[in-house]
Amino acid sequence: MKDNKEIIGVIGAMDEEIKALLNAMEDVQEQERYRVTYYSGKLCDTPVVLCKSGVGKVNAAVCTQTLIDYFQVDAVLFTGVAGALHPDLDIGDIVVSTACQQHDIDASPVGFPRGTVPFQDVSIFPADEQLVAWAVEAGHSISGVKVLTGKVLSGDQFISDAGKVRELREQFDGACVEMEGAAVAHVCHLADVPYVVIRSMSDRADHTADVNFAEFTELASERSASMIQAILRLRMQK
């Protein structure tokens, strides 16, 4: 499936999150696996495989495993939008994952702390330090955008409640909340494949989240896509 060149897997959950990247790709070939279309080609002179996973942790995990097993990618970048948890984040700002954790896994009735995968050594999955460094550098190249590093929280829930925001921030120290990143991180951890999640804030995960999400998703997605391209350029320079 591959030659000796490194291949980067790129995932977004929605059409808006991959549209700009797909438009920028060259020599695109399509393959369908498990009802998902994978676009192989070049982006910023780098071999990439791009896909839209669909929303939610299961969809993200299936796509990540497919990228690793079938397309033999050497790293996985996840791009898209999220709800802000950190008080310093505004709509359009960027979070680069230092780690990811599932906030909605809860086996506390049988003695496991909330957010812990039972009987597993690791439940907080660290991102690759080099990819994080490149992502931060890439973010600083986009004018007028704040870039924070921090933990990305994932769950199969759309968060739109200020009380829930406080709870997630206080209990898990999350910078932002979304629905896929921890699944990508979990699969990459098990496969020893480096990853990073890049999220642009489309809302503040509060009572205005549904309105803000619809209004700012495209803007936030474009910023995340710009970050992916900047990371690939930095990799080529190193």
Coordinates of N, CA and C in Angstrom, one line a residue:
M1 N 0.8 -1.2 0.0 CA 0.0 0.0 0.0 C 0.8 1.3 0.0
K2 N 2.1 1.2 0.4 CA 2.9 2.4 0.5 C 4.3 2.2 0.1
D3 N 5.0 3.3 -0.3 CA 6.4 3.3 -0.6 C 7.2 3.7 0.6
N4 N 8.4 4.2 0.5 CA 9.2 4.6 1.6 C 8.9 6.0 2.1
K5 N 8.0 6.7 1.6 CA 7.6 8.0 2.0 C 6.6 7.9 3.2
E6 N 6.8 8.8 4.1 CA 5.8 8.8 5.2 C 4.4 9.3 4.7
I7 N 3.4 8.7 5.2 CA 2.0 9.1 4.9 C 1.3 9.7 6.1
I8 N 0.7 10.8 6.0 CA -0.1 11.4 7.1 C -1.5 11.2 6.9
G9 N -2.2 10.6 7.9 CA -3.6 10.5 7.9 C -4.3 11.8 8.5
V10 N -5.3 12.3 7.9 CA -6.0 13.5 8.3 C -7.5 13.1 8.4
I11 N -8.1 13.4 9.5 CA -9.5 13.1 9.8 C -10.2 14.4 10.2
G12 N -11.4 14.6 9.6 CA -12.4 15.5 10.1 C -13.7 14.8 10.3
A13 N -14.6 15.3 11.1 CA -15.9 14.6 11.4 C -16.9 14.9 10.4
M14 N -16.9 16.2 9.9 CA -18.0 16.7 9.0 C -17.4 17.2 7.7
D15 N -18.3 17.4 6.7 CA -17.9 17.9 5.4 C -17.2 19.2 5.6
E16 N -17.7 20.1 6.4 CA -17.1 21.4 6.5 C -15.6 21.3 7.0
E17 N -15.3 20.3 7.8 CA -14.0 20.1 8.4 C -12.9 19.6 7.4
I18 N -13.4 19.0 6.3 CA -12.4 18.5 5.4 C -12.4 19.2 4.0
K19 N -13.4 20.0 3.8 CA -13.7 20.6 2.5 C -12.5 21.4 2.0
A20 N -11.9 22.3 2.8 CA -10.8 23.1 2.3 C -9.6 22.3 2.1
L21 N -9.3 21.2 2.9 CA -8.2 20.4 2.7 C -8.3 19.6 1.4
L22 N -9.5 19.0 1.1 CA -9.8 18.3 -0.1 C -9.6 19.1 -1.3
N23 N -10.0 20.4 -1.3 CA -9.9 21.3 -2.4 C -8.4 21.6 -2.7
A24 N -7.6 21.5 -1.6 CA -6.2 21.9 -1.8 C -5.3 20.7 -2.2
M25 N -5.9 19.5 -2.2 CA -5.1 18.3 -2.5 C -4.9 18.1 -4.0
E26 N -3.8 17.4 -4.3 CA -3.4 17.1 -5.7 C -3.4 15.6 -5.9
D27 N -3.6 15.2 -7.1 CA -3.5 13.8 -7.5 C -4.4 12.9 -6.6
V28 N -5.6 13.3 -6.5 CA -6.5 12.6 -5.6 C -7.1 11.3 -6.2
Q29 N -7.0 10.3 -5.3 CA -7.7 9.0 -5.7 C -8.6 8.7 -4.5
E30 N -9.7 8.1 -4.9 CA -10.7 7.7 -3.9 C -10.8 6.2 -3.7
Q31 N -11.0 5.8 -2.4 CA -11.3 4.4 -2.1 C -12.3 4.4 -1.0
E32 N -13.2 3.5 -1.0 CA -14.2 3.4 0.0 C -13.9 2.2 0.9
R33 N -13.9 2.4 2.2 CA -13.7 1.3 3.2 C -14.7 1.5 4.3
Y34 N -15.5 0.5 4.6 CA -16.5 0.6 5.7 C -17.4 1.8 5.5
R35 N -17.8 2.1 4.3 CA -18.8 3.1 3.9 C -18.2 4.5 4.1
V36 N -16.9 4.6 4.3 CA -16.3 5.9 4.4 C -15.4 6.1 3.1
T37 N -15.4 7.3 2.5 CA -14.5 7.6 1.4 C -13.2 8.1 1.9
Y38 N -12.1 7.5 1.4 CA -10.7 8.0 1.8 C -10.1 8.6 0.5
Y39 N -9.6 9.8 0.7 CA -9.0 10.5 -0.4 C -7.4 10.5 -0.2
S40 N -6.8 9.7 -1.1 CA -5.3 9.7 -1.1 C -4.8 10.7 -2.1
G41 N -3.7 11.4 -1.8 CA -3.1 12.3 -2.7 C -2.0 13.1 -2.0
K42 N -1.7 14.3 -2.5 CA -0.7 15.1 -1.9 C -1.3 16.4 -1.4
L43 N -0.8 16.8 -0.3 CA -1.2 18.1 0.3 C 0.1 18.8 0.8
C44 N 0.4 20.0 0.3 CA 1.7 20.6 0.7 C 2.9 19.7 0.4
D45 N 2.9 19.0 -0.7 CA 3.9 18.1 -1.2 C 4.1 16.9 -0.2
T46 N 3.1 16.6 0.6 CA 3.2 15.5 1.5 C 2.1 14.5 1.1
P47 N 2.5 13.2 1.1 CA 1.4 12.1 0.9 C 0.5 12.1 2.1
V48 N -0.8 12.2 1.8 CA -1.8 12.2 2.8 C -3.0 11.3 2.4
V49 N -3.7 10.9 3.4 CA -5.0 10.2 3.2 C -6.0 10.9 4.1
L50 N -7.0 11.5 3.5 CA -8.0 12.4 4.1 C -9.3 11.7 4.2
C51 N -10.0 11.8 5.3 CA -11.4 11.2 5.3 C -12.3 12.0 6.2
K52 N -13.6 11.8 6.0 CA -14.6 12.4 6.9 C -15.1 11.2 7.7
S53 N -14.9 11.2 9.0 CA -15.3 10.0 9.8 C -16.7 9.9 10.1
G54 N -17.4 11.1 10.1 CA -18.7 11.1 10.7 C -18.6 11.5 12.2
V55 N -19.7 11.8 12.8 CA -19.7 12.3 14.2 C -19.6 11.2 15.2
G56 N -18.9 11.3 16.3 CA -18.9 10.4 17.4 C -17.7 9.5 17.5
K57 N -17.5 8.9 18.6 CA -16.3 8.2 18.9 C -16.1 6.9 18.2
V58 N -17.2 6.2 17.9 CA -17.1 4.9 17.2 C -16.6 5.2 15.8
N59 N -17.3 6.2 15.1 CA -16.9 6.5 13.7 C -15.4 6.9 13.7
A60 N -15.0 7.7 14.6 CA -13.6 8.2 14.6 C -12.6 7.1 14.8
A61 N -13.0 6.1 15.7 CA -12.1 5.0 16.0 C -12.0 4.1 14.7
V62 N -13.1 3.8 14.1 CA -13.1 3.0 12.9 C -12.2 3.6 11.8
C63 N -12.3 4.9 11.6 CA -11.5 5.6 10.6 C -10.0 5.6 10.9
T64 N -9.7 5.8 12.2 CA -8.3 5.8 12.6 C -7.7 4.4 12.4
Q65 N -8.4 3.4 12.8 CA -7.9 2.0 12.6 C -7.7 1.7 11.2
T66 N -8.6 2.1 10.3 CA -8.5 1.9 8.9 C -7.3 2.6 8.3
L67 N -7.1 3.9 8.7 CA -5.9 4.6 8.3 C -4.6 3.9 8.6
I68 N -4.6 3.4 9.8 CA -3.4 2.7 10.3 C -3.2 1.3 9.6
D69 N -4.2 0.5 9.6 CA -4.1 -0.8 9.1 C -4.0 -0.9 7.6
Y70 N -4.9 -0.2 6.9 CA -5.1 -0.4 5.5 C -4.2 0.6 4.7
F71 N -4.2 1.9 5.2 CA -3.4 2.9 4.5 C -2.0 3.0 5.0
Q72 N -1.7 2.4 6.2 CA -0.4 2.4 6.8 C 0.2 3.8 7.0
V73 N -0.7 4.7 7.6 CA -0.2 6.0 7.8 C 0.8 6.0 9.0
D74 N 1.7 7.0 9.0 CA 2.7 7.1 10.0 C 2.4 8.1 11.1
A75 N 1.3 8.9 10.9 CA 0.8 9.8 12.0 C -0.6 10.2 11.6
V76 N -1.4 10.6 12.6 CA -2.8 11.0 12.4 C -3.0 12.4 13.0
L77 N -3.6 13.2 12.1 CA -3.9 14.6 12.5 C -5.5 14.6 12.5
F78 N -6.1 15.1 13.6 CA -7.5 15.3 13.6 C -7.8 16.8 13.6
T79 N -8.7 17.2 12.7 CA -9.0 18.6 12.5 C -10.5 18.9 12.7
G80 N -10.8 20.0 13.2 CA -12.3 20.3 13.3 C -12.6 21.3 14.4
V81 N -13.9 21.3 14.8 CA -14.3 22.3 15.7 C -14.6 21.7 17.1
A82 N -14.8 22.6 18.1 CA -15.1 22.1 19.4 C -15.7 23.3 20.2
G83 N -16.2 22.9 21.4 CA -16.7 23.9 22.3 C -15.7 24.2 23.3
A84 N -15.6 25.5 23.6 CA -14.5 26.0 24.5 C -14.9 25.7 26.0
L85 N -13.9 25.2 26.7 CA -14.1 25.1 28.2 C -13.2 26.0 28.9
H86 N -12.0 26.3 28.4 CA -11.1 27.2 29.1 C -11.6 28.6 29.0
P87 N -11.6 29.4 30.1 CA -12.2 30.7 30.1 C -11.5 31.7 29.2
D88 N -10.3 31.4 28.8 CA -9.5 32.4 27.9 C -9.8 32.2 26.4
L89 N -10.6 31.2 26.1 CA -10.9 30.9 24.7 C -12.1 31.6 24.2
D90 N -12.0 32.1 23.0 CA -13.1 32.7 22.3 C -13.4 32.0 21.0
I91 N -14.5 32.2 20.4 CA -14.8 31.6 19.1 C -13.7 31.9 18.1
G92 N -13.3 30.8 17.4 CA -12.2 31.0 16.4 C -10.8 30.7 16.9
D93 N -10.7 30.7 18.3 CA -9.4 30.3 18.9 C -9.1 28.8 18.7
I94 N -7.8 28.5 18.9 CA -7.4 27.1 18.6 C -6.9 26.4 19.9
V95 N -7.3 25.1 20.0 CA -6.7 24.3 21.0 C -5.9 23.2 20.3
V96 N -4.6 23.0 20.7 CA -3.8 21.9 20.3 C -3.7 20.9 21.5
S97 N -4.0 19.7 21.2 CA -4.1 18.7 22.3 C -2.7 18.3 22.8
T98 N -2.6 18.4 24.1 CA -1.5 17.7 24.8 C -1.9 16.3 25.2
A99 N -3.2 16.1 25.3 CA -3.7 14.8 25.6 C -5.2 14.8 25.4
C100 N -5.8 13.6 25.3 CA -7.2 13.4 25.1 C -7.7 12.4 26.2
Q101 N -9.0 12.7 26.6 CA -9.6 11.8 27.5 C -11.1 11.8 27.3
Q102 N -11.8 10.6 27.5 CA -13.2 10.5 27.4 C -13.8 11.0 28.6
H103 N -14.7 11.9 28.5 CA -15.4 12.5 29.7 C -16.7 11.7 30.1
D104 N -17.2 10.9 29.1 CA -18.5 10.3 29.3 C -18.4 8.8 29.7
I105 N -17.2 8.3 29.8 CA -17.0 6.9 30.3 C -17.1 7.0 31.8
D106 N -18.0 6.2 32.4 CA -18.2 6.3 33.9 C -18.5 5.0 34.5
A107 N -17.5 4.4 35.1 CA -17.6 3.1 35.9 C -17.5 3.4 37.3
S108 N -17.8 4.6 37.8 CA -17.6 4.9 39.2 C -18.4 4.1 40.1
P109 N -19.6 3.6 39.8 CA -20.3 2.7 40.7 C -19.6 1.5 41.1
V110 N -18.6 1.0 40.3 CA -17.8 -0.1 40.7 C -16.4 0.2 41.0
G111 N -16.1 1.5 41.3 CA -14.9 1.9 41.9 C -13.8 2.5 41.0
F112 N -14.2 2.8 39.8 CA -13.2 3.5 38.9 C -13.6 4.9 38.8
P113 N -12.6 5.8 38.9 CA -12.9 7.2 38.7 C -13.5 7.5 37.3
R114 N -14.4 8.5 37.3 CA -15.0 8.9 36.1 C -13.9 9.3 35.1
G115 N -14.1 8.9 33.8 CA -13.1 9.2 32.8 C -12.1 8.1 32.7
T116 N -12.1 7.1 33.5 CA -11.2 6.0 33.4 C -11.7 4.8 32.6
V117 N -10.9 4.3 31.8 CA -11.3 3.0 31.1 C -10.9 1.9 32.0
P118 N -11.9 1.1 32.4 CA -11.7 0.1 33.4 C -10.6 -0.9 32.9
F119 N -9.8 -1.3 33.9 CA -8.8 -2.4 33.7 C -7.8 -2.1 32.6
Q120 N -7.6 -0.8 32.3 CA -6.6 -0.3 31.3 C -5.6 0.6 32.0
D121 N -4.3 0.5 31.7 CA -3.3 1.3 32.3 C -3.4 2.8 32.0
V122 N -3.8 3.1 30.8 CA -3.9 4.5 30.3 C -5.3 4.9 29.9
S123 N -5.7 6.0 30.5 CA -7.0 6.6 30.1 C -6.9 8.0 29.6
I124 N -5.8 8.6 29.9 CA -5.5 9.9 29.3 C -4.3 9.7 28.3
F125 N -4.6 10.0 27.0 CA -3.7 9.6 26.0 C -2.9 10.8 25.5
P126 N -1.6 10.8 25.8 CA -0.8 11.9 25.4 C -0.6 12.0 23.9
A127 N -0.6 13.3 23.4 CA -0.3 13.5 22.0 C 1.2 13.5 21.8
D128 N 1.6 13.4 20.5 CA 3.0 13.4 20.2 C 3.6 14.8 20.4
E129 N 4.7 14.8 21.1 CA 5.3 16.1 21.5 C 5.7 16.9 20.2
Q130 N 6.3 16.3 19.3 CA 6.8 17.0 18.1 C 5.6 17.5 17.3
L131 N 4.6 16.7 17.1 CA 3.4 17.2 16.4 C 2.8 18.4 17.1
V132 N 2.7 18.3 18.4 CA 2.2 19.4 19.2 C 3.0 20.7 19.0
A133 N 4.3 20.5 19.0 CA 5.2 21.7 18.8 C 5.0 22.3 17.4
W134 N 4.9 21.5 16.4 CA 4.6 22.0 15.0 C 3.3 22.6 15.0
A135 N 2.3 22.1 15.6 CA 0.9 22.6 15.6 C 0.9 24.0 16.3
V136 N 1.6 24.1 17.4 CA 1.6 25.4 18.1 C 2.3 26.5 17.2
E137 N 3.4 26.1 16.6 CA 4.1 27.0 15.6 C 3.2 27.4 14.5
A138 N 2.5 26.4 13.9 CA 1.6 26.6 12.8 C 0.5 27.6 13.2
G139 N 0.0 27.4 14.4 CA -1.1 28.3 14.9 C -0.6 29.7 15.0
H140 N 0.6 29.9 15.5 CA 1.1 31.3 15.6 C 1.3 32.0 14.3
S141 N 1.3 31.2 13.2 CA 1.4 31.8 11.9 C 0.1 32.4 11.4
I142 N -1.0 32.1 12.1 CA -2.3 32.6 11.7 C -2.6 33.9 12.5
S143 N -2.7 35.0 11.8 CA -2.9 36.3 12.6 C -4.2 36.4 13.3
G144 N -4.2 36.9 14.4 CA -5.4 37.2 15.2 C -6.1 36.0 15.8
V145 N -5.3 34.9 15.9 CA -5.9 33.7 16.5 C -5.1 33.3 17.8
K146 N -5.8 33.1 18.9 CA -5.1 32.6 20.1 C -5.0 31.1 20.0
V147 N -3.8 30.6 20.4 CA -3.5 29.2 20.4 C -3.2 28.7 21.8
L148 N -3.9 27.8 22.3 CA -3.7 27.2 23.6 C -3.4 25.7 23.5
T149 N -2.6 25.2 24.3 CA -2.4 23.7 24.4 C -3.2 23.2 25.7
G150 N -3.7 22.0 25.6 CA -4.4 21.5 26.8 C -5.1 20.2 26.4
K151 N -5.8 19.7 27.4 CA -6.5 18.4 27.3 C -7.8 18.6 26.5
V152 N -8.0 17.7 25.5 CA -9.2 17.7 24.7 C -10.1 16.6 25.3
L153 N -11.3 17.0 25.7 CA -12.3 16.0 26.2 C -13.2 15.6 25.1
S154 N -13.6 14.3 25.1 CA -14.5 13.8 24.1 C -15.6 13.0 24.7
G155 N -16.8 13.1 24.1 CA -17.9 12.3 24.6 C -19.0 12.3 23.5
D156 N -19.8 11.3 23.5 CA -20.9 11.3 22.6 C -22.1 12.1 23.0
Q157 N -21.8 13.4 23.3 CA -22.8 14.4 23.7 C -22.4 15.7 23.1
F158 N -23.4 16.5 22.7 CA -23.2 17.9 22.4 C -23.4 18.7 23.6
I159 N -22.4 19.4 24.1 CA -22.5 20.1 25.4 C -23.0 21.5 25.1
S160 N -24.1 21.9 25.8 CA -24.7 23.2 25.7 C -25.2 23.7 27.0
D161 N -24.5 23.5 28.1 CA -25.0 23.8 29.4 C -23.8 24.4 30.2
A162 N -24.0 25.6 30.7 CA -22.9 26.2 31.4 C -22.4 25.4 32.7
G163 N -23.4 24.8 33.3 CA -23.0 24.0 34.5 C -22.2 22.8 34.1
K164 N -22.5 22.2 33.0 CA -21.7 21.1 32.5 C -20.3 21.5 32.1
V165 N -20.2 22.7 31.5 CA -18.9 23.3 31.2 C -18.0 23.4 32.5
R166 N -18.6 24.0 33.5 CA -17.9 24.1 34.8 C -17.4 22.7 35.3
E167 N -18.3 21.8 35.3 CA -18.0 20.4 35.7 C -16.9 19.8 35.0
L168 N -16.9 19.9 33.6 CA -15.9 19.3 32.8 C -14.5 20.0 33.1
R169 N -14.6 21.3 33.2 CA -13.4 22.1 33.4 C -12.8 21.7 34.8
E170 N -13.6 21.6 35.8 CA -13.1 21.4 37.2 C -12.7 20.0 37.4
Q171 N -13.5 19.0 36.8 CA -13.2 17.6 37.1 C -12.0 17.1 36.2
F172 N -12.0 17.5 35.0 CA -11.0 16.9 34.1 C -9.9 17.9 33.6
D173 N -10.1 19.2 33.9 CA -9.1 20.2 33.5 C -9.1 20.3 32.0
G174 N -10.2 20.2 31.3 CA -10.3 20.2 29.9 C -10.2 21.6 29.3
A175 N -9.5 21.7 28.2 CA -9.5 23.0 27.5 C -10.7 23.2 26.5
C176 N -11.1 22.1 25.9 CA -12.3 22.1 25.0 C -12.9 20.8 25.0
V177 N -14.1 20.7 24.5 CA -14.9 19.5 24.5 C -15.5 19.2 23.1
E178 N -15.4 18.0 22.6 CA -15.9 17.6 21.3 C -16.3 16.1 21.4
M179 N -16.4 15.5 20.2 CA -17.0 14.1 20.2 C -16.2 13.0 19.5
E180 N -14.9 13.3 19.2 CA -14.1 12.3 18.5 C -12.7 12.1 19.0
G181 N -12.0 13.2 19.4 CA -10.6 13.2 19.6 C -10.0 12.1 20.5
A182 N -10.7 11.8 21.6 CA -10.2 10.7 22.5 C -10.2 9.3 21.9
A183 N -11.2 9.1 21.0 CA -11.2 7.8 20.3 C -10.0 7.7 19.3
V184 N -9.7 8.8 18.6 CA -8.5 8.8 17.7 C -7.3 8.5 18.6
A185 N -7.2 9.2 19.7 CA -6.0 9.1 20.6 C -5.9 7.7 21.1
H186 N -7.0 7.1 21.5 CA -7.0 5.8 22.1 C -6.4 4.8 21.1
V187 N -7.0 4.8 19.9 CA -6.5 3.9 18.8 C -5.0 4.1 18.5
C188 N -4.6 5.4 18.4 CA -3.2 5.7 18.1 C -2.3 5.2 19.2
H189 N -2.8 5.3 20.5 CA -2.0 4.9 21.6 C -1.7 3.4 21.5
L190 N -2.8 2.6 21.2 CA -2.7 1.2 21.2 C -1.8 0.7 20.0
A191 N -1.8 1.5 18.9 CA -1.0 1.1 17.8 C 0.4 1.8 17.7
D192 N 0.7 2.6 18.7 CA 2.0 3.3 18.8 C 2.2 4.2 17.5
V193 N 1.1 4.9 17.2 CA 1.2 5.8 16.1 C 1.0 7.2 16.6
P194 N 1.9 8.2 16.3 CA 1.8 9.5 16.8 C 0.5 10.3 16.3
Y195 N -0.1 11.1 17.2 CA -1.3 11.8 16.8 C -1.2 13.2 17.4
V196 N -2.0 14.1 16.9 CA -2.4 15.4 17.5 C -3.8 15.7 17.1
V197 N -4.5 16.4 18.0 CA -5.9 16.9 17.7 C -5.8 18.4 17.7
I198 N -6.4 19.0 16.6 CA -6.4 20.4 16.5 C -7.8 20.9 16.4
R199 N -8.2 21.7 17.3 CA -9.6 22.1 17.4 C -9.7 23.6 17.4
S200 N -10.6 24.1 16.5 CA -10.9 25.6 16.5 C -12.3 25.7 17.2
M201 N -12.4 26.7 18.0 CA -13.7 26.9 18.8 C -14.8 27.4 17.9
S202 N -15.9 26.7 17.9 CA -17.1 27.1 17.2 C -18.1 27.7 18.1
D203 N -17.9 27.4 19.4 CA -18.9 27.8 20.4 C -18.3 27.7 21.8
R204 N -19.0 28.2 22.8 CA -18.5 28.1 24.2 C -19.2 27.0 25.0
A205 N -19.8 26.1 24.3 CA -20.4 24.9 25.0 C -21.5 25.3 26.0
D206 N -22.1 26.5 25.9 CA -23.1 27.0 26.8 C -24.4 27.0 26.2
H207 N -25.4 27.8 26.7 CA -26.7 27.8 26.2 C -26.8 28.4 24.8
T208 N -25.8 29.1 24.4 CA -25.8 29.7 23.0 C -25.1 28.7 22.0
A209 N -24.7 27.5 22.5 CA -23.8 26.7 21.6 C -24.5 26.3 20.3
D210 N -25.8 26.0 20.4 CA -26.4 25.5 19.1 C -26.4 26.6 18.1
V211 N -26.7 27.9 18.5 CA -26.6 29.0 17.5 C -25.2 29.3 17.0
N212 N -24.3 29.4 18.0 CA -22.9 29.7 17.6 C -22.3 28.6 16.7
F213 N -22.6 27.3 17.0 CA -22.1 26.2 16.3 C -22.5 26.3 14.8
A214 N -23.7 26.6 14.5 CA -24.2 26.7 13.1 C -23.5 27.9 12.5
E215 N -23.4 29.0 13.2 CA -22.9 30.2 12.6 C -21.4 30.2 12.3
F216 N -20.6 29.6 13.2 CA -19.2 29.8 13.2 C -18.4 28.5 12.8
T217 N -19.2 27.4 12.5 CA -18.5 26.1 12.1 C -17.6 26.3 10.9
E218 N -18.1 27.0 9.9 CA -17.3 27.1 8.7 C -16.0 27.9 8.9
L219 N -16.1 29.0 9.6 CA -14.9 29.8 10.0 C -13.9 29.0 10.8
A220 N -14.4 28.3 11.8 CA -13.5 27.5 12.7 C -12.9 26.4 11.9
S221 N -13.7 25.8 11.0 CA -13.1 24.7 10.2 C -12.0 25.1 9.3
E222 N -12.2 26.3 8.7 CA -11.2 26.9 7.8 C -9.9 27.1 8.5
R223 N -10.0 27.6 9.8 CA -8.8 27.9 10.5 C -8.1 26.6 10.9
S224 N -8.8 25.5 11.3 CA -8.2 24.2 11.6 C -7.5 23.7 10.3
A225 N -8.2 23.8 9.2 CA -7.6 23.3 7.9 C -6.3 24.1 7.6
S226 N -6.3 25.4 7.8 CA -5.0 26.1 7.6 C -3.9 25.6 8.5
M227 N -4.3 25.3 9.7 CA -3.3 24.7 10.7 C -2.7 23.4 10.1
I228 N -3.5 22.5 9.6 CA -3.0 21.3 9.1 C -2.0 21.5 8.0
Q229 N -2.3 22.4 7.1 CA -1.4 22.7 6.0 C -0.1 23.3 6.5
A230 N -0.2 24.2 7.5 CA 1.0 24.8 8.0 C 1.9 23.7 8.7
I231 N 1.2 22.8 9.4 CA 2.0 21.7 10.0 C 2.8 20.9 9.0
L232 N 2.1 20.6 7.9 CA 2.7 19.8 6.8 C 3.9 20.5 6.2
R233 N 3.8 21.8 6.1 CA 4.9 22.6 5.6 C 6.1 22.6 6.5
L234 N 5.8 22.7 7.8 CA 6.8 22.7 8.8 C 7.6 21.3 8.8
R235 N 6.8 20.2 8.7 CA 7.4 18.9 8.6 C 8.4 18.9 7.4
M236 N 8.0 19.4 6.3 CA 8.9 19.4 5.1 C 10.2 20.2 5.3
Q237 N 10.1 21.2 6.2 CA 11.3 22.1 6.4 C 12.3 21.5 7.4
K238 N 11.8 20.5 8.2 CA 12.7 20.0 9.3 C 13.6 18.9 8.8

